[in-house]
XYZ file of C-alpha atoms in Angstrom:
175
model
C 118.066 124.907 117.238
C 114.605 126.277 116.399
C 111.551 125.971 114.272
C 109.858 128.425 112.671
C 106.619 127.964 113.446
C 105.554 130.611 110.599
C 107.443 128.636 107.940
C 105.734 125.495 106.053
C 107.087 121.749 106.855
C 108.005 120.850 102.924
C 108.227 116.814 102.726
C 111.434 115.634 101.200
C 111.046 112.093 99.222
C 113.766 109.668 100.394
C 115.039 106.616 99.441
C 116.381 104.600 101.720
C 119.290 101.908 100.690
C 120.249 99.442 103.096
C 124.156 97.886 102.198
C 124.737 94.396 103.983
C 126.031 91.169 103.205
C 124.630 89.340 106.213
C 120.687 90.762 106.014
C 116.996 90.693 103.676
C 115.008 93.811 104.012
C 112.888 91.473 106.564
C 115.419 91.648 108.838
C 116.769 94.837 108.750
C 116.318 96.519 111.654
C 118.373 99.917 110.603
C 116.588 100.503 107.612
C 113.242 99.927 109.207
C 114.095 102.148 112.058
C 115.203 105.012 109.580
C 111.775 104.412 107.426
C 109.861 104.849 110.752
C 111.906 108.280 112.022
C 111.393 110.350 108.555
C 108.225 108.892 108.162
C 106.944 109.945 111.377
C 108.675 113.234 110.406
C 105.961 113.718 107.774
C 108.756 113.207 104.785
C 107.998 110.768 101.894
C 109.579 107.120 101.823
C 110.516 107.077 97.544
C 111.978 104.210 97.380
C 113.362 101.189 99.670
C 116.502 98.718 98.740
C 119.036 96.451 100.257
C 122.462 95.811 98.594
C 125.239 93.465 99.373
C 128.418 95.551 99.693
C 129.229 95.751 95.569
C 130.833 99.540 94.889
C 129.173 99.171 91.507
C 125.756 98.017 92.445
C 125.626 101.253 95.313
C 126.961 103.469 92.868
C 124.333 101.699 89.658
C 121.111 101.851 92.449
C 122.097 105.693 93.470
C 122.431 107.159 89.819
C 119.286 105.802 89.452
C 117.433 107.551 92.442
C 119.683 110.309 91.337
C 117.666 110.232 88.008
C 114.692 110.040 89.720
C 112.570 113.553 89.674
C 110.450 112.142 92.832
C 113.801 111.505 94.664
C 115.438 114.824 96.858
C 117.025 112.299 99.045
C 119.043 109.566 99.531
C 119.754 107.871 103.283
C 121.804 105.177 102.934
C 122.632 102.621 106.267
C 126.128 100.023 107.097
C 129.143 99.315 104.450
C 130.757 102.732 106.442
C 133.093 100.810 108.655
C 137.219 100.181 107.602
C 137.037 96.627 106.720
C 136.995 95.036 103.086
C 133.939 94.853 102.298
C 132.374 97.774 103.609
C 132.632 100.313 100.291
C 129.713 102.459 100.763
C 132.344 105.729 100.999
C 133.689 105.023 97.659
C 130.285 104.410 96.161
C 129.203 107.647 97.201
C 132.330 109.814 96.406
C 131.856 108.395 92.588
C 128.678 109.703 92.778
C 128.997 113.096 94.254
C 129.909 116.300 93.037
C 130.332 118.131 95.985
C 131.017 116.487 99.329
C 129.617 117.871 102.561
C 132.368 116.637 104.934
C 130.865 118.688 107.906
C 128.018 115.977 107.947
C 130.850 113.235 109.248
C 132.657 115.271 110.932
C 129.767 116.528 112.973
C 127.941 112.684 112.984
C 131.279 111.226 114.941
C 131.181 114.388 117.127
C 127.781 113.829 118.407
C 128.706 109.640 118.324
C 131.792 110.091 120.530
C 129.513 111.137 123.308
C 127.606 107.863 123.628
C 130.510 104.757 121.951
C 133.436 106.943 122.565
C 136.996 106.597 120.882
C 134.930 103.719 118.538
C 133.496 106.430 117.082
C 136.964 107.031 114.608
C 135.774 103.663 112.867
C 132.838 105.499 111.466
C 133.247 106.594 107.755
C 130.069 108.657 107.903
C 129.696 111.322 104.797
C 127.338 112.494 102.682
C 126.878 114.943 99.303
C 125.280 116.441 96.898
C 125.030 114.661 93.588
C 123.185 116.280 90.594
C 120.779 117.946 92.971
C 120.103 115.431 95.349
C 121.498 115.250 98.434
C 123.283 111.572 100.094
C 123.531 110.863 103.430
C 125.533 107.446 104.206
C 125.359 106.147 107.914
C 127.012 103.376 109.953
C 124.413 99.946 109.892
C 123.628 100.334 113.576
C 120.380 101.032 114.689
C 122.016 103.266 117.050
C 124.112 104.967 114.772
C 120.826 105.450 112.603
C 119.010 106.642 115.248
C 121.566 109.393 116.217
C 122.424 110.630 112.538
C 118.286 111.289 111.997
C 117.507 112.972 115.593
C 121.201 114.719 116.039
C 121.333 115.820 112.568
C 119.135 115.257 109.933
C 115.555 115.562 111.237
C 116.468 119.288 111.824
C 118.240 119.870 108.680
C 115.960 118.115 106.238
C 113.141 120.369 108.157
C 112.121 123.338 106.074
C 111.165 125.318 109.179
C 114.503 125.032 110.634
C 116.820 128.144 111.794
C 118.482 129.982 110.430
C 119.757 127.316 107.454
C 118.476 124.289 106.557
C 119.364 121.802 103.821
C 116.028 121.615 102.119
C 115.622 125.343 100.903
C 118.411 124.743 99.051
C 117.049 121.815 97.206
C 115.931 124.799 94.757
C 119.551 126.152 94.629
C 121.692 122.607 93.848
C 121.866 122.476 89.981
C 122.949 126.453 89.844
C 126.135 126.433 87.756
């Protein structure tokens, strides 16, 4: 889809959360990939954290970032699978005002081209929570790259036509 060069680029302030029982920040390749992609695109890394697969801890971190006026968007990586420890979608649902079902659907459609039917194991999802976007991606670097390059790079670019998530930000809290 086209980028309109006559429109101004508006950097988005993005927090990155990695959910993992097995990694530390020093070993967080998928989080590192997200940070590199968003900063290369001109956005601002507002904060970064790594938490274990604990729904209450994830919900607490999300609520903190949602309440922070310096954060427009949260990207999570990890915890979107189907095992007993994978709880990121449940945490996202607990903070959500409105789910964005098309994000997960489009992510799995894009992923299908690369990994085939294995994409059904992903519960990638997205929502709006008190005016903040949250996008939950799987924990692999390939999935993070697919989600960024296939969806988020354009939808978080204020110049993207015919529409994008950034232009809706001022209206997310309307009643």
